[in-house]
Amino acid sequence: MKNIAILGSTGSIGTQTLEVIRKNKKYFRVVALSKHKNQKLLQKQSKEFHPEFVSENLIKVATYKKADLVVNALVGEIGLAPTLAAIRLGKNIAIADKEALICGGKKLLAEAKKHHVNFIPIDSEHTGIWSILQKYPHKKISRIILTCSGGPFYKTPLEKLRAVTPAQALIHPTWRMGKKVTIDSATMMNKGFELIECCILYGVAPEQVEIVYHPQGIVHSAVIFEDNSIFVSISKPNMKIPISFALFYPKHPPQKFLKPSMKNLTIEKINDKLSSLKLCRAIAGKQVSVLKKLVEADELAVKKFLAGEIKFLEIVKFIKKSIR
Ligand SMILES: NC(=O)c1ccc[n+]([C@@H]2O[C@H](COP(=O)([O-])OP(=O)(O)OC[C@H]3O[C@@H](n4cnc5c(N)ncnc54)[C@H](OP(=O)(O)O)[C@@H]3O)[C@@H](O)[C@H]2O)c1
């Protein structure tokens, strides 16, 4: 029985984490949950999972004494301090919160190593790469391939993007996610963030990470080692798969996963029409202070867009300006 603390249980990743736990009650017990705006859902979750501790204080939840594994399902830099605090108390981490991961940079991994804790990314691309590297820890990475399904506007010409509304940008063709990551997917800043995460998590240079267009969302990532052996991560687009891997680690999830259709899979050169990938690639190798600026500028730009203060095409421009 593993004791789980969840930061952000009411969000997309948080609720899916609880769905996995609901189906595997003999393996997991929810001991702590964090509280934010959605009190109604939190109450419902508390009634079902009976956590011993619920609090607005993220550090107290992350360091709850009985927790073995802390799932960081928060969105934003806010998740960094509780994650660090949990690591320092020797708690294993499963992290979806990519903003915290980027702001923490290599320090997070160094702390995890120092305190002998597992640090497991939750993301279809990164869980795939991470699982491959668990199997082959001594092989040298030549390149990493990340796929990108492009979001709702990949095929829309630039001039038509001027009039995009928040409601249109919040519809993702493949994934049901929180608002911030959905807008980041529409601008492809999300993929740029994943490129930066690659550099942090696997110690590769930005030029070793290639991003390709794959609209079916079945192939998530690949690792090409220096001996030219290639390992590819393939599954249905379902976040409960990476979440299950993270929760069960070092064991393999016991359930069967549905087979994805392997018909008509396509891979094409990516069209970075908003230059978000170019921007993130240029910043990926920089110091943490620059990465933080990027994350903060992106958070603010998305907020402004959702509030109707800037247009869709101004999001990446706003970020570029803010980090100059
Ligand atoms: N969703 C996906 O499929 C997906 C896939 C890959 C990676 N990710 C990454 O996973 C992270 C979470 O994404 P998500 O889609 O699950 O986000 P989300 O649906 O917006 O959920 C965010 C969670 O964090 C809580 N929260 C937000 N601000 C907070 C604050 N200031 N203090 C305390 N709690 C706060 C929210 O609580 P309330 O509900 O009470 O506001 C909610 O529980 C992001 O970094 C995203 O990029 C998500």
Short mmCIF file of C-alpha atoms and ligand atoms in Angstrom, two decimals:
data_model
loop_
_atom_site.label_atom_id
_atom_site.label_comp_id
_atom_site.label_asym_id
_atom_site.label_seq_id
_atom_site.Cartn_x
_atom_site.Cartn_y
_atom_site.Cartn_z
CA MET A 1 0.00 0.00 0.00
CA LYS A 2 1.46 3.35 -1.11
CA ASN A 3 0.35 6.57 0.61
CA ILE A 4 -0.30 9.40 -1.84
CA ALA A 5 -0.48 13.17 -1.34
CA ILE A 6 -1.94 15.10 -4.28
CA LEU A 7 -1.34 18.78 -4.96
CA GLY A 8 -4.10 19.99 -7.30
CA SER A 9 -6.52 17.03 -7.08
CA THR A 10 -9.39 19.05 -8.62
CA GLY A 11 -7.64 19.71 -11.95
CA SER A 12 -7.40 17.59 -15.08
CA ILE A 13 -4.31 15.62 -13.95
CA GLY A 14 -5.50 15.55 -10.33
CA THR A 15 -8.93 14.06 -11.13
CA GLN A 16 -7.37 11.50 -13.48
CA THR A 17 -4.89 10.54 -10.74
CA LEU A 18 -7.86 9.88 -8.46
CA GLU A 19 -9.53 7.84 -11.21
CA VAL A 20 -6.45 5.61 -11.39
CA ILE A 21 -6.41 5.31 -7.58
CA ARG A 22 -10.16 4.52 -7.52
CA LYS A 23 -9.51 1.50 -9.74
CA ASN A 24 -6.50 0.41 -7.67
CA LYS A 25 -7.63 0.91 -4.10
CA LYS A 26 -5.71 -2.09 -2.84
CA TYR A 27 -2.43 -0.46 -3.91
CA PHE A 28 -2.94 3.21 -2.97
CA ARG A 29 -4.33 5.29 -0.13
CA VAL A 30 -4.91 9.04 -0.47
CA VAL A 31 -3.53 10.64 2.69
CA ALA A 32 -3.42 14.36 1.81
CA LEU A 33 -5.04 16.75 -0.67
CA SER A 34 -4.47 20.44 -1.34
CA LYS A 35 -7.27 22.97 -1.39
CA HIS A 36 -7.72 25.90 -3.77
CA LYS A 37 -10.80 27.34 -5.52
CA ASN A 38 -12.91 24.30 -6.37
CA GLN A 39 -14.17 23.51 -2.86
CA LYS A 40 -17.22 21.62 -4.10
CA LEU A 41 -15.20 19.01 -5.99
CA LEU A 42 -12.65 18.79 -3.20
CA GLN A 43 -15.42 18.00 -0.72
CA LYS A 44 -16.72 15.27 -3.01
CA GLN A 45 -13.22 13.81 -3.37
CA SER A 46 -12.69 13.96 0.41
CA LYS A 47 -15.95 12.09 1.01
CA GLU A 48 -14.84 9.32 -1.32
CA PHE A 49 -11.11 9.02 -0.55
CA HIS A 50 -11.04 10.06 3.14
CA PRO A 51 -7.69 11.93 3.16
CA GLU A 52 -6.32 12.45 6.67
CA PHE A 53 -5.14 15.96 5.83
CA VAL A 54 -6.59 18.70 3.58
CA SER A 55 -5.06 22.16 3.50
CA GLU A 56 -4.47 25.31 1.49
CA ASN A 57 -0.87 25.15 2.59
CA LEU A 58 0.85 23.34 -0.28
CA ILE A 59 4.07 22.76 1.66
CA LYS A 60 2.18 21.14 4.54
CA VAL A 61 0.34 18.84 2.12
CA ALA A 62 3.54 17.96 0.24
CA THR A 63 5.41 17.18 3.45
CA TYR A 64 2.56 15.33 5.18
CA LYS A 65 4.34 12.77 7.29
CA LYS A 66 2.55 9.65 6.05
CA ALA A 67 2.91 10.46 2.32
CA ASP A 68 5.28 8.17 0.38
CA LEU A 69 4.62 9.72 -3.03
CA VAL A 70 3.64 13.32 -3.78
CA VAL A 71 1.79 13.91 -7.05
CA ASN A 72 2.29 17.49 -8.20
CA ALA A 73 -0.74 18.12 -10.43
CA LEU A 74 -0.63 21.89 -9.94
CA VAL A 75 -0.26 24.36 -12.76
CA GLY A 76 2.44 27.00 -12.43
CA GLU A 77 5.60 27.93 -10.57
CA ILE A 78 3.58 27.73 -7.33
CA GLY A 79 4.33 23.98 -7.31
CA LEU A 80 8.09 24.39 -7.05
CA ALA A 81 8.50 25.13 -3.32
CA PRO A 82 6.27 22.25 -2.11
CA THR A 83 8.00 19.85 -4.49
CA LEU A 84 11.43 20.83 -3.16
CA ALA A 85 10.19 20.56 0.43
CA ALA A 86 8.83 17.06 -0.23
CA ILE A 87 12.07 15.93 -1.88
CA ARG A 88 14.08 17.18 1.09
CA LEU A 89 11.96 15.00 3.36
CA GLY A 90 12.73 11.99 1.18
CA LYS A 91 9.35 11.72 -0.54
CA ASN A 92 9.09 10.34 -4.05
CA ILE A 93 7.73 12.76 -6.63
CA ALA A 94 5.44 12.33 -9.63
CA ILE A 95 5.31 15.69 -11.40
CA ALA A 96 2.96 16.96 -14.10
CA ASP A 97 3.50 20.63 -13.22
CA LYS A 98 5.86 21.56 -16.05
CA GLU A 99 6.14 25.21 -15.01
CA ALA A 100 7.56 24.14 -11.61
CA LEU A 101 9.88 21.67 -13.30
CA ILE A 102 11.26 24.34 -15.62
CA CYS A 103 11.60 26.94 -12.83
CA GLY A 104 13.34 24.39 -10.62
CA GLY A 105 15.70 23.41 -13.40
CA LYS A 106 18.51 20.98 -12.73
CA LYS A 107 18.41 21.80 -9.02
CA LEU A 108 15.25 19.72 -8.60
CA LEU A 109 16.94 16.68 -10.06
CA ALA A 110 20.12 17.27 -8.08
CA GLU A 111 18.06 17.45 -4.86
CA ALA A 112 16.16 14.31 -5.83
CA LYS A 113 19.47 12.50 -6.37
CA LYS A 114 20.90 13.79 -3.10
CA HIS A 115 17.87 12.61 -1.14
CA HIS A 116 17.58 9.29 -3.05
CA VAL A 117 14.02 9.88 -4.19
CA ASN A 118 12.32 8.91 -7.43
CA PHE A 119 11.50 11.90 -9.59
CA ILE A 120 9.01 10.81 -12.23
CA PRO A 121 7.59 13.08 -14.93
CA ILE A 122 3.88 12.77 -15.74
CA ASP A 123 3.42 13.64 -19.40
CA SER A 124 2.83 11.34 -22.34
CA GLU A 125 6.09 12.40 -24.03
CA HIS A 126 8.25 12.48 -20.92
CA THR A 127 6.92 9.38 -19.21
CA GLY A 128 7.73 7.54 -22.44
CA ILE A 129 11.30 8.83 -22.60
CA TRP A 130 11.79 8.34 -18.87
CA SER A 131 10.60 4.71 -19.10
CA ILE A 132 13.01 4.02 -21.99
CA LEU A 133 15.89 5.53 -20.02
CA GLN A 134 14.99 3.44 -16.96
CA LYS A 135 15.62 0.36 -19.09
CA TYR A 136 18.84 1.64 -20.66
CA PRO A 137 20.47 3.95 -18.10
CA HIS A 138 23.98 3.45 -19.47
CA LYS A 139 23.30 4.08 -23.14
CA LYS A 140 24.28 7.49 -24.45
CA ILE A 141 21.51 9.61 -25.95
CA SER A 142 22.12 10.92 -29.44
CA ARG A 143 18.71 12.54 -30.05
CA ILE A 144 15.25 12.78 -28.58
CA ILE A 145 12.16 13.12 -30.75
CA LEU A 146 9.04 14.79 -29.39
CA THR A 147 5.84 14.62 -31.36
CA CYS A 148 3.34 17.43 -31.51
CA SER A 149 -0.31 17.02 -32.48
CA GLY A 150 -0.44 20.72 -33.28
CA GLY A 151 -3.46 21.87 -31.27
CA PRO A 152 -6.65 23.30 -32.78
CA PHE A 153 -5.05 25.80 -35.17
CA TYR A 154 -2.18 23.90 -36.71
CA LYS A 155 -3.71 23.97 -40.18
CA THR A 156 -5.24 27.45 -39.83
CA PRO A 157 -3.43 30.13 -41.85
CA LEU A 158 -1.79 32.86 -39.78
CA GLU A 159 -4.11 35.64 -41.05
CA LYS A 160 -7.17 33.72 -39.81
CA LEU A 161 -5.67 33.43 -36.32
CA ARG A 162 -6.12 37.15 -35.69
CA ALA A 163 -9.77 36.68 -34.76
CA VAL A 164 -9.38 33.56 -32.56
CA THR A 165 -11.42 33.80 -29.35
CA PRO A 166 -10.55 32.19 -25.98
CA ALA A 167 -13.53 29.82 -26.41
CA GLN A 168 -12.13 28.57 -29.75
CA ALA A 169 -8.60 28.24 -28.38
CA LEU A 170 -9.88 26.22 -25.41
CA ILE A 171 -11.02 23.36 -27.65
CA HIS A 172 -8.20 20.85 -28.13
CA PRO A 173 -8.75 18.15 -30.78
CA THR A 174 -7.02 15.33 -28.86
CA TRP A 175 -6.69 16.09 -25.13
CA ARG A 176 -9.07 17.38 -22.41
CA MET A 177 -6.86 19.49 -20.16
CA GLY A 178 -6.80 22.54 -17.88
CA LYS A 179 -7.15 25.99 -19.47
CA LYS A 180 -3.51 27.07 -19.22
CA VAL A 181 -2.06 23.99 -20.90
CA THR A 182 -4.81 24.04 -23.56
CA ILE A 183 -3.90 27.59 -24.60
CA ASP A 184 -0.20 26.66 -24.41
CA SER A 185 -0.97 23.78 -26.79
CA ALA A 186 -2.75 26.13 -29.21
CA THR A 187 0.29 28.46 -29.30
CA MET A 188 2.68 25.44 -29.16
CA MET A 189 4.42 27.03 -26.16
CA ASN A 190 3.54 23.74 -24.45
CA LYS A 191 5.77 21.85 -26.88
CA GLY A 192 8.49 24.42 -26.37
CA PHE A 193 8.24 23.81 -22.62
CA GLU A 194 8.59 20.09 -23.24
CA LEU A 195 11.76 20.75 -25.21
CA ILE A 196 13.16 22.66 -22.22
CA GLU A 197 12.07 19.82 -19.91
CA CYS A 198 14.08 17.40 -22.09
CA CYS A 199 17.23 19.45 -21.50
CA ILE A 200 16.59 19.49 -17.74
CA LEU A 201 15.42 15.91 -17.25
CA TYR A 202 17.79 14.07 -19.59
CA GLY A 203 20.80 16.41 -19.78
CA VAL A 204 20.63 16.88 -23.55
CA ALA A 205 21.35 20.07 -25.49
CA PRO A 206 18.42 21.84 -27.24
CA GLU A 207 19.81 20.90 -30.65
CA GLN A 208 19.53 17.21 -29.70
CA VAL A 209 15.76 17.55 -29.40
CA GLU A 210 13.71 17.32 -32.57
CA ILE A 211 10.01 18.15 -32.72
CA VAL A 212 7.84 16.62 -35.42
CA TYR A 213 4.17 16.95 -36.38
CA HIS A 214 2.11 13.85 -35.63
CA PRO A 215 -1.64 14.66 -35.66
CA GLN A 216 -2.84 11.22 -34.47
CA GLY A 217 -1.31 11.63 -30.98
CA ILE A 218 -0.33 7.93 -30.79
CA VAL A 219 3.46 8.17 -31.05
CA HIS A 220 4.56 10.37 -28.15
CA SER A 221 8.33 10.41 -28.21
CA ALA A 222 11.44 8.49 -29.20
CA VAL A 223 15.00 8.13 -27.99
CA ILE A 224 17.82 7.56 -30.46
CA PHE A 225 20.95 6.34 -28.75
CA GLU A 226 24.49 6.83 -30.01
CA ASP A 227 24.58 3.23 -31.26
CA ASN A 228 21.58 4.19 -33.49
CA SER A 229 19.17 1.96 -31.60
CA ILE A 230 15.78 3.69 -31.50
CA PHE A 231 13.07 3.25 -28.86
CA VAL A 232 9.64 4.72 -29.41
CA SER A 233 6.85 5.41 -26.94
CA ILE A 234 3.41 4.58 -28.34
CA SER A 235 0.01 4.51 -26.64
CA LYS A 236 -3.51 5.82 -26.92
CA PRO A 237 -3.67 9.52 -26.03
CA ASN A 238 -4.78 9.00 -22.42
CA MET A 239 -3.10 10.70 -19.46
CA LYS A 240 -4.14 7.85 -17.16
CA ILE A 241 -1.37 5.79 -18.79
CA PRO A 242 1.56 8.06 -17.73
CA ILE A 243 -0.17 8.64 -14.39
CA SER A 244 -0.39 4.87 -13.80
CA PHE A 245 3.29 4.42 -14.63
CA ALA A 246 4.23 7.14 -12.15
CA LEU A 247 1.98 5.82 -9.37
CA PHE A 248 3.06 2.20 -9.68
CA TYR A 249 6.79 2.77 -10.20
CA PRO A 250 9.04 0.77 -9.69
CA LYS A 251 6.35 -1.82 -10.45
CA HIS A 252 4.57 -1.99 -13.77
CA PRO A 253 0.85 -1.10 -13.74
CA PRO A 254 -1.06 -4.41 -13.45
CA GLN A 255 -3.94 -3.54 -15.78
CA LYS A 256 -4.14 -4.02 -19.54
CA PHE A 257 -4.04 -0.86 -21.65
CA LEU A 258 -6.15 -0.49 -24.78
CA LYS A 259 -4.20 -0.96 -28.00
CA PRO A 260 -3.89 2.16 -30.14
CA SER A 261 -4.71 1.91 -33.81
CA MET A 262 -1.46 1.83 -35.73
CA LYS A 263 -3.10 2.58 -39.08
CA ASN A 264 -2.22 5.67 -41.09
CA LEU A 265 0.22 7.15 -38.62
CA THR A 266 2.04 10.13 -40.09
CA ILE A 267 5.11 12.11 -39.11
CA GLU A 268 5.91 15.42 -40.79
CA LYS A 269 8.27 18.33 -40.38
CA ILE A 270 6.82 20.78 -37.87
CA ASN A 271 5.51 24.19 -38.93
CA ASP A 272 6.46 26.61 -36.15
CA LYS A 273 4.41 29.48 -37.54
CA LEU A 274 4.17 31.41 -34.27
CA SER A 275 7.91 30.89 -33.56
CA SER A 276 7.15 29.52 -30.09
CA LEU A 277 9.45 26.53 -30.59
CA LYS A 278 12.21 28.80 -31.89
CA LEU A 279 11.84 30.97 -28.78
CA CYS A 280 11.96 28.04 -26.34
CA ARG A 281 14.86 26.41 -28.19
CA ALA A 282 16.87 29.61 -27.88
CA ILE A 283 16.20 29.75 -24.13
CA ALA A 284 16.41 26.06 -23.26
CA GLY A 285 20.08 26.02 -22.32
CA LYS A 286 19.97 29.29 -20.34
CA GLN A 287 20.15 29.82 -16.59
CA VAL A 288 17.18 29.30 -14.30
CA SER A 289 16.47 33.05 -13.97
CA VAL A 290 15.74 33.25 -17.72
CA LEU A 291 13.62 30.08 -17.64
CA LYS A 292 11.60 31.56 -14.76
CA LYS A 293 11.03 34.74 -16.74
CA LEU A 294 9.74 32.65 -19.63
CA VAL A 295 7.33 30.69 -17.42
CA GLU A 296 6.07 33.86 -15.70
CA ALA A 297 5.63 35.71 -19.00
CA ASP A 298 3.71 32.77 -20.47
CA GLU A 299 1.43 32.53 -17.40
CA LEU A 300 0.67 36.24 -17.63
CA ALA A 301 0.15 36.19 -21.40
CA VAL A 302 -2.34 33.30 -21.16
CA LYS A 303 -4.22 35.11 -18.36
CA LYS A 304 -4.38 38.28 -20.45
CA PHE A 305 -5.62 36.38 -23.50
CA LEU A 306 -8.32 34.59 -21.50
CA ALA A 307 -9.38 37.94 -20.01
CA GLY A 308 -9.68 39.45 -23.49
CA GLU A 309 -6.80 41.89 -22.89
CA ILE A 310 -4.59 40.65 -25.72
CA LYS A 311 -5.28 38.82 -28.98
CA PHE A 312 -4.24 35.25 -29.70
CA LEU A 313 -1.43 36.32 -32.04
CA GLU A 314 -0.06 38.65 -29.36
CA ILE A 315 0.59 35.86 -26.82
CA VAL A 316 4.01 34.73 -28.08
CA LYS A 317 4.97 38.32 -28.96
CA PHE A 318 4.13 39.38 -25.39
CA ILE A 319 6.31 36.56 -23.99
CA LYS A 320 9.23 37.48 -26.27
CA LYS A 321 9.01 41.13 -25.22
CA SER A 322 8.79 40.29 -21.52
CA ILE A 323 11.93 38.18 -21.45
CA ARG A 324 14.11 40.48 -23.51
N1 LIG B 1 -4.10 18.06 -18.32
C1 LIG B 1 -3.29 17.33 -19.06
O1 LIG B 1 -3.72 16.44 -19.80
C2 LIG B 1 -1.80 17.55 -18.97
C3 LIG B 1 -0.95 16.76 -19.75
C4 LIG B 1 0.42 16.94 -19.61
C5 LIG B 1 0.93 17.86 -18.72
N2 LIG B 1 0.08 18.63 -17.99
C6 LIG B 1 0.64 19.62 -17.04
O2 LIG B 1 0.12 19.30 -15.76
C7 LIG B 1 -0.05 20.51 -14.99
C8 LIG B 1 -1.50 20.55 -14.50
O3 LIG B 1 -2.34 20.69 -15.63
P1 LIG B 1 -3.93 20.51 -15.55
O4 LIG B 1 -4.40 20.50 -16.94
O5 LIG B 1 -4.27 19.37 -14.65
O6 LIG B 1 -4.33 21.91 -14.85
P2 LIG B 1 -5.73 22.30 -14.21
O7 LIG B 1 -6.81 21.43 -14.71
O8 LIG B 1 -5.86 23.77 -14.39
O9 LIG B 1 -5.55 21.98 -12.64
C9 LIG B 1 -4.71 22.74 -11.82
C10 LIG B 1 -4.87 22.32 -10.37
O10 LIG B 1 -4.03 23.17 -9.57
C11 LIG B 1 -4.82 23.85 -8.59
N3 LIG B 1 -4.27 25.21 -8.45
C12 LIG B 1 -4.14 26.15 -9.42
N4 LIG B 1 -3.57 27.26 -8.93
C13 LIG B 1 -3.35 27.01 -7.61
C14 LIG B 1 -2.80 27.78 -6.55
N5 LIG B 1 -2.38 29.04 -6.75
N6 LIG B 1 -2.72 27.21 -5.32
C15 LIG B 1 -3.15 25.95 -5.11
N7 LIG B 1 -3.69 25.17 -6.07
C16 LIG B 1 -3.79 25.70 -7.31
C17 LIG B 1 -6.24 23.86 -9.14
O11 LIG B 1 -7.18 23.99 -8.07
P3 LIG B 1 -8.69 24.52 -8.33
O12 LIG B 1 -9.33 23.52 -9.25
O13 LIG B 1 -9.29 24.52 -6.97
O14 LIG B 1 -8.55 25.87 -8.95
C18 LIG B 1 -6.30 22.47 -9.82
O15 LIG B 1 -6.52 21.49 -8.85
C19 LIG B 1 0.33 21.66 -15.93
O16 LIG B 1 1.65 22.07 -15.70
C20 LIG B 1 0.21 21.05 -17.32
O17 LIG B 1 1.06 21.66 -18.27
C21 LIG B 1 -1.26 18.50 -18.09
#
